[in-house]
Amino acid sequence: MNKYGKKYAAILLTLLLAMMMLAACGTANTGTQGKTEPSKTEPGKAEPAKQDGGASKGKVVIGGKDFTEQQILSKMTSIYLKENGYPVEEASNMGSTVVRNALENGQIDMYWEYTGTALVVYQKQPAETDPAKAYDKVKTKDKENKLAWLNKADFNNTYAILMRGDQAKELGIKSISDLAQYMQKNGDKLKFASNAEFYAREDGMKGVEKKYGFSFPAKNVVKMDSGLLYNALKDKQVDVSVGFATDGRIKGFDLVALQDDKMFFPAYNAAPVVRQAALDKNPSLADLLNKLSDKLNTDTMIKLNYTVDVEHKDVAEVARQWLVSAQLIKQ
C-alpha cells in the first residue's frame, strides 16, 4: 500500500472509531441519564411553585390603587409572597372603583382596601368612626360577595386637617375645635386648600364645618389637585389644608394634623381583601397576609411614605428593606 493508501485507511479507521463511541454513549446508560420524564405541566406553562408538603401554589394577582401608600403596600405584598414561593402578577395604579370591580370580577385576587371606603362607597352604609365597628361591618357585608377581609393593619389613613407646625403653635391651634374658635373670630384671615371632591362632600369639608360650627369664606378656599396640597401648605400659599393621616409629607414638611376631637372623620384602616376562591385554592395565603398586616402601624406607614415621597427612594427598594427589617423575609 502506498503512502496515500495508508493515509486514507487511517482517516477511515478514525471515523469508524468515532461512530462506535457515539453509539455507545446512546445505549450504555439505562438509568435516568439520557432519559426524559414526561412533562406534568401544560406546554408553554411553568411548573407551579411548591408549598411545604408538595402542594402547588397558584398564581396570585395583586391589585393596587394609584397613590404612594398603595404602591408601597402592593409592592411589599408582591415581594413577600414571591419570597414565600407564590407566582405573582402585579396590576397596580388603578383607580379606587376600578380595582374594586377587578376584584369582584375575578381579574385580580387581592388588594389593600380601607374600611371607610368600602363601607361608604361600595357598600353604601353610613360612615363609622370606630375602627373596630367599621372593620366588622365591612367584613360581614363582603362575605356575601365572597370577599374575605383579613386582619386590619394598625394604621388609620383617614382624612386630616393640616397646618404648618410653626403657625399652628403661634395661633394656639391643636384641634379642629381650636381652628373653629379661631375662624369664628377671624373668619377671613386663613386660606384653606382642598381638592374639589373633599370640599363638596358631606363627609368632607362641608360636614366638618357643620360638625364644628365654622366655615371658610368661598374667596379663601383654593381648590387644587390632591398632589399639590402639601406643597401649597409648606410654601405658605395657604394656611390650612386637607390631607391624609399617614402621608409622609406631614413629617417631611413639618406639618401637624389637627386633632379630630369630635371624631368626625370615618375610620380608614387598611386590610388585605382577598377573593374567597383564592384563599380556598391557597390555604397558606391568609396566614401569610395576616402576618404582614399585623406588622404595620401608623408610624411605619408614615416613615415608608416619607421615604418615597420626600426622599424619593424607589418603592421596591423601600418595600424590600422594610420586609427584611420586620423579619418577614431574609436579606
mmCIF file of C-alpha atoms in Angstrom:
data_model
loop_
_atom_site.group_PDB
_atom_site.id
_atom_site.type_symbol
_atom_site.label_atom_id
_atom_site.label_comp_id
_atom_site.label_asym_id
_atom_site.label_seq_id
_atom_site.Cartn_x
_atom_site.Cartn_y
_atom_site.Cartn_z
ATOM 1 C CA MET A 1 0.000 0.000 0.000
ATOM 2 C CA ASN A 2 1.430 3.395 -0.983
ATOM 3 C CA LYS A 3 1.587 6.378 1.348
ATOM 4 C CA TYR A 4 -1.749 7.761 0.082
ATOM 5 C CA GLY A 5 -3.491 4.463 0.720
ATOM 6 C CA LYS A 6 -2.147 4.359 4.261
ATOM 7 C CA LYS A 7 -3.353 7.927 4.864
ATOM 8 C CA TYR A 8 -6.918 7.199 3.671
ATOM 9 C CA ALA A 9 -7.029 3.982 5.747
ATOM 10 C CA ALA A 10 -6.067 5.945 8.886
ATOM 11 C CA ILE A 11 -8.785 8.508 8.280
ATOM 12 C CA LEU A 12 -11.392 5.762 7.696
ATOM 13 C CA LEU A 13 -10.354 3.992 10.915
ATOM 14 C CA THR A 14 -10.661 7.228 12.917
ATOM 15 C CA LEU A 15 -14.190 7.883 11.600
ATOM 16 C CA LEU A 16 -15.223 4.305 12.370
ATOM 17 C CA LEU A 17 -13.997 4.558 15.971
ATOM 18 C CA ALA A 18 -15.833 7.889 16.480
ATOM 19 C CA MET A 19 -19.119 6.378 15.255
ATOM 20 C CA MET A 20 -18.745 3.424 17.611
ATOM 21 C CA MET A 21 -18.149 5.741 20.586
ATOM 22 C CA LEU A 22 -21.262 7.816 19.795
ATOM 23 C CA ALA A 23 -23.392 4.695 19.578
ATOM 24 C CA ALA A 24 -22.066 3.514 22.934
ATOM 25 C CA CYS A 25 -22.983 6.820 24.599
ATOM 26 C CA GLY A 26 -26.554 6.470 23.374
ATOM 27 C CA THR A 27 -27.095 2.930 24.657
ATOM 28 C CA ALA A 28 -24.772 2.262 27.556
ATOM 29 C CA ASN A 29 -26.751 4.201 30.185
ATOM 30 C CA THR A 30 -30.048 2.534 31.043
ATOM 31 C CA GLY A 31 -30.875 4.650 34.170
ATOM 32 C CA THR A 32 -32.195 8.218 34.362
ATOM 33 C CA GLN A 33 -29.320 9.689 32.292
ATOM 34 C CA GLY A 34 -30.301 10.130 28.665
ATOM 35 C CA LYS A 35 -33.941 9.548 29.634
ATOM 36 C CA THR A 36 -36.523 12.357 29.884
ATOM 37 C CA GLU A 37 -39.558 12.113 32.171
ATOM 38 C CA PRO A 38 -42.819 13.205 30.533
ATOM 39 C CA SER A 39 -43.831 16.771 31.488
ATOM 40 C CA LYS A 40 -46.583 17.135 34.080
ATOM 41 C CA THR A 41 -47.375 20.722 33.080
ATOM 42 C CA GLU A 42 -49.146 22.079 30.050
ATOM 43 C CA PRO A 43 -46.909 23.070 27.123
ATOM 44 C CA GLY A 44 -45.701 26.651 27.471
ATOM 45 C CA LYS A 45 -46.567 26.892 31.184
ATOM 46 C CA ALA A 46 -44.093 26.930 34.030
ATOM 47 C CA GLU A 47 -44.423 24.278 36.706
ATOM 48 C CA PRO A 48 -46.179 25.789 39.740
ATOM 49 C CA ALA A 49 -44.197 26.604 42.867
ATOM 50 C CA LYS A 50 -44.499 24.105 45.707
ATOM 51 C CA GLN A 51 -45.631 24.603 49.275
ATOM 52 C CA ASP A 52 -44.210 22.584 52.143
ATOM 53 C CA GLY A 53 -45.563 19.090 51.673
ATOM 54 C CA GLY A 54 -45.507 19.391 47.889
ATOM 55 C CA ALA A 55 -48.861 21.094 47.223
ATOM 56 C CA SER A 56 -48.924 23.573 44.342
ATOM 57 C CA LYS A 57 -49.225 27.308 44.990
ATOM 58 C CA GLY A 58 -51.463 29.057 42.495
ATOM 59 C CA LYS A 59 -50.615 32.410 40.938
ATOM 60 C CA VAL A 60 -51.812 35.444 42.904
ATOM 61 C CA VAL A 61 -52.739 38.618 41.005
ATOM 62 C CA ILE A 62 -52.238 41.656 43.271
ATOM 63 C CA GLY A 63 -54.070 44.889 42.513
ATOM 64 C CA GLY A 64 -53.439 48.363 43.884
ATOM 65 C CA LYS A 65 -54.596 51.963 43.743
ATOM 66 C CA ASP A 66 -52.737 54.881 42.223
ATOM 67 C CA PHE A 67 -51.050 56.681 45.141
ATOM 68 C CA THR A 68 -47.858 56.198 47.114
ATOM 69 C CA GLU A 69 -49.151 54.275 50.119
ATOM 70 C CA GLN A 70 -50.981 51.805 47.890
ATOM 71 C CA GLN A 71 -47.930 51.372 45.672
ATOM 72 C CA ILE A 72 -45.855 50.530 48.756
ATOM 73 C CA LEU A 73 -48.432 48.076 50.106
ATOM 74 C CA SER A 74 -48.826 46.348 46.730
ATOM 75 C CA LYS A 75 -45.095 46.062 46.171
ATOM 76 C CA MET A 76 -44.301 44.726 49.646
ATOM 77 C CA THR A 77 -47.094 42.153 49.281
ATOM 78 C CA SER A 78 -45.733 41.085 45.902
ATOM 79 C CA ILE A 79 -42.155 40.703 47.178
ATOM 80 C CA TYR A 80 -43.333 38.932 50.342
ATOM 81 C CA LEU A 81 -45.445 36.373 48.507
ATOM 82 C CA LYS A 82 -42.741 35.737 45.902
ATOM 83 C CA GLU A 83 -40.234 35.075 48.682
ATOM 84 C CA ASN A 84 -42.707 32.538 50.067
ATOM 85 C CA GLY A 85 -42.959 30.653 46.793
ATOM 86 C CA TYR A 86 -46.023 32.203 45.172
ATOM 87 C CA PRO A 87 -46.058 33.105 41.484
ATOM 88 C CA VAL A 88 -47.228 36.732 41.499
ATOM 89 C CA GLU A 89 -48.615 39.112 38.907
ATOM 90 C CA GLU A 90 -48.978 42.811 39.715
ATOM 91 C CA ALA A 91 -51.770 45.067 38.470
ATOM 92 C CA SER A 92 -51.158 48.377 40.245
ATOM 93 C CA ASN A 93 -52.014 52.073 39.754
ATOM 94 C CA MET A 94 -55.739 51.543 39.290
ATOM 95 C CA GLY A 95 -58.500 53.900 40.361
ATOM 96 C CA SER A 96 -60.434 53.015 43.510
ATOM 97 C CA THR A 97 -63.621 51.854 41.793
ATOM 98 C CA VAL A 98 -61.670 50.107 39.032
ATOM 99 C CA VAL A 99 -59.646 47.971 41.440
ATOM 100 C CA ARG A 100 -62.746 47.010 43.419
ATOM 101 C CA ASN A 101 -64.548 45.953 40.241
ATOM 102 C CA ALA A 102 -61.491 43.976 39.173
ATOM 103 C CA LEU A 103 -61.590 42.068 42.469
ATOM 104 C CA GLU A 104 -65.304 41.346 42.228
ATOM 105 C CA ASN A 105 -64.931 40.194 38.612
ATOM 106 C CA GLY A 106 -62.011 37.874 39.395
ATOM 107 C CA GLN A 107 -59.483 39.855 37.326
ATOM 108 C CA ILE A 108 -57.326 40.244 40.439
ATOM 109 C CA ASP A 109 -57.142 38.066 43.558
ATOM 110 C CA MET A 110 -56.454 40.694 46.235
ATOM 111 C CA TYR A 111 -55.601 44.286 47.079
ATOM 112 C CA TRP A 112 -55.411 46.519 50.160
ATOM 113 C CA GLU A 113 -58.643 48.386 50.867
ATOM 114 C CA TYR A 114 -59.670 50.912 53.508
ATOM 115 C CA THR A 115 -62.621 50.215 55.780
ATOM 116 C CA GLY A 116 -64.155 53.675 55.338
ATOM 117 C CA THR A 117 -64.005 53.490 51.543
ATOM 118 C CA ALA A 118 -65.603 50.050 51.422
ATOM 119 C CA LEU A 119 -68.290 50.957 53.929
ATOM 120 C CA VAL A 120 -69.430 54.224 52.356
ATOM 121 C CA VAL A 121 -68.544 53.932 48.663
ATOM 122 C CA TYR A 122 -69.040 50.244 47.834
ATOM 123 C CA GLN A 123 -71.445 49.003 50.479
ATOM 124 C CA LYS A 124 -73.474 52.230 50.722
ATOM 125 C CA GLN A 125 -73.573 52.138 54.520
ATOM 126 C CA PRO A 126 -73.271 55.109 56.897
ATOM 127 C CA ALA A 127 -69.755 56.213 57.840
ATOM 128 C CA GLU A 128 -68.337 54.729 61.041
ATOM 129 C CA THR A 129 -65.728 56.457 63.209
ATOM 130 C CA ASP A 130 -64.954 53.449 65.415
ATOM 131 C CA PRO A 131 -62.216 51.371 63.690
ATOM 132 C CA ALA A 132 -63.345 48.012 65.128
ATOM 133 C CA LYS A 133 -67.005 48.573 64.230
ATOM 134 C CA ALA A 134 -66.131 49.746 60.714
ATOM 135 C CA TYR A 135 -63.984 46.647 60.159
ATOM 136 C CA ASP A 136 -66.632 44.245 61.467
ATOM 137 C CA LYS A 137 -69.288 45.812 59.247
ATOM 138 C CA VAL A 138 -67.316 45.624 56.002
ATOM 139 C CA LYS A 139 -66.022 42.137 56.774
ATOM 140 C CA THR A 140 -69.523 40.796 57.432
ATOM 141 C CA LYS A 141 -71.094 42.504 54.417
ATOM 142 C CA ASP A 142 -68.390 41.415 51.968
ATOM 143 C CA LYS A 143 -68.806 37.752 52.913
ATOM 144 C CA GLU A 144 -71.936 37.943 50.776
ATOM 145 C CA ASN A 145 -69.702 38.986 47.863
ATOM 146 C CA LYS A 146 -67.317 36.048 48.549
ATOM 147 C CA LEU A 147 -64.596 38.515 49.532
ATOM 148 C CA ALA A 148 -62.590 37.950 52.699
ATOM 149 C CA TRP A 149 -61.228 40.793 54.819
ATOM 150 C CA LEU A 150 -58.085 39.586 56.563
ATOM 151 C CA ASN A 151 -56.540 41.264 59.632
ATOM 152 C CA LYS A 152 -56.754 45.052 59.530
ATOM 153 C CA ALA A 153 -53.487 46.889 59.987
ATOM 154 C CA ASP A 154 -52.984 49.203 62.946
ATOM 155 C CA PHE A 155 -52.926 52.373 60.882
ATOM 156 C CA ASN A 156 -55.815 54.636 60.028
ATOM 157 C CA ASN A 157 -55.302 56.641 56.841
ATOM 158 C CA THR A 158 -58.295 58.847 57.434
ATOM 159 C CA TYR A 159 -58.681 62.455 56.345
ATOM 160 C CA ALA A 160 -56.794 65.084 58.346
ATOM 161 C CA ILE A 161 -56.930 68.862 58.605
ATOM 162 C CA LEU A 162 -53.351 70.123 58.385
ATOM 163 C CA MET A 163 -51.464 73.276 59.289
ATOM 164 C CA ARG A 164 -47.802 74.255 59.335
ATOM 165 C CA GLY A 165 -46.356 73.369 62.714
ATOM 166 C CA ASP A 166 -44.976 76.812 63.477
ATOM 167 C CA GLN A 167 -48.180 78.657 62.555
ATOM 168 C CA ALA A 168 -50.414 76.264 64.482
ATOM 169 C CA LYS A 169 -48.223 76.762 67.553
ATOM 170 C CA GLU A 170 -48.219 80.545 67.134
ATOM 171 C CA LEU A 171 -52.030 80.649 66.908
ATOM 172 C CA GLY A 172 -52.545 78.078 69.680
ATOM 173 C CA ILE A 173 -54.397 75.670 67.397
ATOM 174 C CA LYS A 174 -54.098 71.971 68.268
ATOM 175 C CA SER A 175 -57.520 70.609 67.345
ATOM 176 C CA ILE A 176 -60.258 71.251 64.813
ATOM 177 C CA SER A 177 -62.287 72.787 67.650
ATOM 178 C CA ASP A 178 -59.432 75.277 68.200
ATOM 179 C CA LEU A 179 -59.473 76.050 64.475
ATOM 180 C CA ALA A 180 -63.254 76.586 64.611
ATOM 181 C CA GLN A 181 -62.919 79.046 67.515
ATOM 182 C CA TYR A 182 -60.203 80.965 65.661
ATOM 183 C CA MET A 183 -62.279 81.091 62.455
ATOM 184 C CA GLN A 184 -65.347 82.352 64.333
ATOM 185 C CA LYS A 185 -63.316 85.402 65.399
ATOM 186 C CA ASN A 186 -61.002 85.768 62.396
ATOM 187 C CA GLY A 187 -63.081 84.368 59.545
ATOM 188 C CA ASP A 188 -61.161 85.862 56.633
ATOM 189 C CA LYS A 189 -57.564 85.510 57.837
ATOM 190 C CA LEU A 190 -56.818 81.915 56.847
ATOM 191 C CA LYS A 191 -56.821 80.289 53.402
ATOM 192 C CA PHE A 192 -57.903 76.677 53.007
ATOM 193 C CA ALA A 193 -56.720 74.253 50.293
ATOM 194 C CA SER A 194 -58.785 71.261 49.202
ATOM 195 C CA ASN A 195 -59.379 69.023 46.243
ATOM 196 C CA ALA A 196 -62.786 69.555 44.671
ATOM 197 C CA GLU A 197 -64.223 66.229 45.862
ATOM 198 C CA PHE A 198 -63.423 66.666 49.555
ATOM 199 C CA TYR A 199 -64.690 70.249 49.594
ATOM 200 C CA ALA A 200 -68.089 69.268 48.173
ATOM 201 C CA ARG A 201 -68.762 66.033 50.091
ATOM 202 C CA GLU A 202 -70.967 65.879 53.173
ATOM 203 C CA ASP A 203 -68.425 63.534 54.756
ATOM 204 C CA GLY A 204 -65.733 66.016 53.705
ATOM 205 C CA MET A 205 -65.280 69.714 54.435
ATOM 206 C CA LYS A 206 -68.988 70.567 54.390
ATOM 207 C CA GLY A 207 -69.544 68.014 57.124
ATOM 208 C CA VAL A 208 -66.521 69.213 59.116
ATOM 209 C CA GLU A 209 -67.791 72.801 59.068
ATOM 210 C CA LYS A 210 -71.266 71.679 60.109
ATOM 211 C CA LYS A 211 -69.964 69.437 62.906
ATOM 212 C CA TYR A 212 -67.577 72.042 64.335
ATOM 213 C CA GLY A 213 -69.655 75.161 63.647
ATOM 214 C CA PHE A 214 -67.454 77.277 61.355
ATOM 215 C CA SER A 215 -66.812 77.891 57.672
ATOM 216 C CA PHE A 216 -64.154 79.238 55.354
ATOM 217 C CA PRO A 217 -65.357 82.108 53.127
ATOM 218 C CA ALA A 218 -65.601 80.948 49.500
ATOM 219 C CA LYS A 219 -62.967 83.525 48.457
ATOM 220 C CA ASN A 220 -60.497 81.917 50.884
ATOM 221 C CA VAL A 221 -60.920 78.379 49.522
ATOM 222 C CA VAL A 222 -58.305 77.276 46.989
ATOM 223 C CA LYS A 223 -59.161 74.106 45.064
ATOM 224 C CA MET A 224 -56.332 72.062 43.580
ATOM 225 C CA ASP A 225 -55.212 68.536 42.767
ATOM 226 C CA SER A 226 -54.560 66.325 45.798
ATOM 227 C CA GLY A 227 -50.874 66.002 44.937
ATOM 228 C CA LEU A 228 -50.360 69.764 45.205
ATOM 229 C CA LEU A 229 -51.959 70.312 48.614
ATOM 230 C CA TYR A 230 -48.941 69.596 50.800
ATOM 231 C CA ASN A 231 -46.560 71.804 48.835
ATOM 232 C CA ALA A 232 -49.081 74.651 48.787
ATOM 233 C CA LEU A 233 -49.252 74.493 52.578
ATOM 234 C CA LYS A 234 -45.483 74.168 53.016
ATOM 235 C CA ASP A 235 -44.851 77.110 50.661
ATOM 236 C CA LYS A 236 -47.369 79.318 52.563
ATOM 237 C CA GLN A 237 -49.735 79.676 49.620
ATOM 238 C CA VAL A 238 -52.458 78.566 52.065
ATOM 239 C CA ASP A 239 -52.736 78.214 55.853
ATOM 240 C CA VAL A 240 -54.885 75.091 56.237
ATOM 241 C CA SER A 241 -55.253 72.035 54.035
ATOM 242 C CA VAL A 242 -56.926 68.679 53.864
ATOM 243 C CA GLY A 243 -54.572 65.691 53.815
ATOM 244 C CA PHE A 244 -54.279 62.068 54.822
ATOM 245 C CA ALA A 245 -53.167 60.978 58.281
ATOM 246 C CA THR A 246 -50.355 58.626 57.197
ATOM 247 C CA ASP A 247 -48.874 60.807 54.450
ATOM 248 C CA GLY A 248 -45.101 61.087 54.813
ATOM 249 C CA ARG A 249 -45.107 64.728 53.798
ATOM 250 C CA ILE A 250 -46.679 65.664 57.142
ATOM 251 C CA LYS A 251 -43.388 64.715 58.770
ATOM 252 C CA GLY A 252 -41.233 65.860 55.886
ATOM 253 C CA PHE A 253 -42.720 69.364 55.649
ATOM 254 C CA ASP A 254 -43.089 69.932 59.425
ATOM 255 C CA LEU A 255 -46.882 69.960 59.256
ATOM 256 C CA VAL A 256 -49.320 68.980 62.007
ATOM 257 C CA ALA A 257 -52.603 67.100 61.780
ATOM 258 C CA LEU A 258 -55.176 68.824 63.972
ATOM 259 C CA GLN A 259 -56.888 66.549 66.466
ATOM 260 C CA ASP A 260 -60.351 65.472 65.302
ATOM 261 C CA ASP A 261 -61.647 65.916 68.857
ATOM 262 C CA LYS A 262 -65.316 65.434 67.894
ATOM 263 C CA MET A 263 -64.457 62.281 65.933
ATOM 264 C CA PHE A 264 -65.984 63.360 62.640
ATOM 265 C CA PHE A 265 -63.807 61.550 60.137
ATOM 266 C CA PRO A 266 -64.590 57.885 59.435
ATOM 267 C CA ALA A 267 -62.118 55.093 60.188
ATOM 268 C CA TYR A 268 -59.929 54.171 57.200
ATOM 269 C CA ASN A 269 -57.921 51.189 58.406
ATOM 270 C CA ALA A 270 -56.304 49.189 55.614
ATOM 271 C CA ALA A 271 -56.592 45.417 55.273
ATOM 272 C CA PRO A 272 -55.870 42.804 52.607
ATOM 273 C CA VAL A 273 -59.122 41.914 50.839
ATOM 274 C CA VAL A 274 -58.947 38.584 49.019
ATOM 275 C CA ARG A 275 -61.331 36.590 46.859
ATOM 276 C CA GLN A 276 -62.509 33.603 48.870
ATOM 277 C CA ALA A 277 -61.792 31.385 45.859
ATOM 278 C CA ALA A 278 -58.113 32.390 46.005
ATOM 279 C CA LEU A 279 -57.942 31.555 49.720
ATOM 280 C CA ASP A 280 -59.586 28.182 49.126
ATOM 281 C CA LYS A 281 -57.015 27.423 46.437
ATOM 282 C CA ASN A 282 -54.074 28.547 48.587
ATOM 283 C CA PRO A 283 -54.641 27.625 52.255
ATOM 284 C CA SER A 284 -51.404 29.255 53.479
ATOM 285 C CA LEU A 285 -52.195 32.643 51.904
ATOM 286 C CA ALA A 286 -54.380 34.008 54.711
ATOM 287 C CA ASP A 287 -51.814 33.264 57.413
ATOM 288 C CA LEU A 288 -49.011 34.899 55.418
ATOM 289 C CA LEU A 289 -51.013 38.065 54.717
ATOM 290 C CA ASN A 290 -52.178 38.311 58.333
ATOM 291 C CA LYS A 291 -48.550 38.217 59.493
ATOM 292 C CA LEU A 292 -47.770 41.066 57.104
ATOM 293 C CA SER A 293 -50.756 43.157 58.174
ATOM 294 C CA ASP A 294 -50.015 42.652 61.865
ATOM 295 C CA LYS A 295 -46.563 44.237 61.426
ATOM 296 C CA LEU A 296 -47.897 47.531 60.031
ATOM 297 C CA ASN A 297 -48.812 50.589 62.110
ATOM 298 C CA THR A 298 -49.203 54.339 61.708
ATOM 299 C CA ASP A 299 -45.565 55.227 62.436
ATOM 300 C CA THR A 300 -44.369 52.602 59.966
ATOM 301 C CA MET A 301 -46.587 53.848 57.148
ATOM 302 C CA ILE A 302 -45.669 57.492 57.734
ATOM 303 C CA LYS A 303 -41.960 56.582 57.561
ATOM 304 C CA LEU A 304 -42.403 54.454 54.430
ATOM 305 C CA ASN A 305 -44.462 57.143 52.686
ATOM 306 C CA TYR A 306 -41.898 59.765 53.727
ATOM 307 C CA THR A 307 -39.041 57.712 52.293
ATOM 308 C CA VAL A 308 -40.755 57.501 48.903
ATOM 309 C CA ASP A 309 -42.422 60.938 48.670
ATOM 310 C CA VAL A 310 -39.814 63.127 50.339
ATOM 311 C CA GLU A 311 -36.523 61.220 49.977
ATOM 312 C CA HIS A 312 -37.568 59.929 46.532
ATOM 313 C CA LYS A 313 -36.421 56.370 47.162
ATOM 314 C CA ASP A 314 -37.529 53.550 44.876
ATOM 315 C CA VAL A 315 -40.775 51.878 46.003
ATOM 316 C CA ALA A 316 -39.469 48.330 45.502
ATOM 317 C CA GLU A 317 -36.261 49.082 47.421
ATOM 318 C CA VAL A 318 -38.192 50.664 50.314
ATOM 319 C CA ALA A 319 -40.649 47.758 50.453
ATOM 320 C CA ARG A 320 -37.929 45.094 50.425
ATOM 321 C CA GLN A 321 -35.807 46.814 53.085
ATOM 322 C CA TRP A 322 -38.783 47.088 55.409
ATOM 323 C CA LEU A 323 -39.727 43.422 54.916
ATOM 324 C CA VAL A 324 -36.177 42.455 55.874
ATOM 325 C CA SER A 325 -36.207 44.769 58.927
ATOM 326 C CA ALA A 326 -39.552 43.298 60.003
ATOM 327 C CA GLN A 327 -38.028 39.796 59.693
ATOM 328 C CA LEU A 328 -40.675 38.739 57.195
ATOM 329 C CA ILE A 329 -38.100 37.850 54.533
ATOM 330 C CA LYS A 330 -34.356 37.226 54.553
ATOM 331 C CA GLN A 331 -31.758 39.678 53.253
#
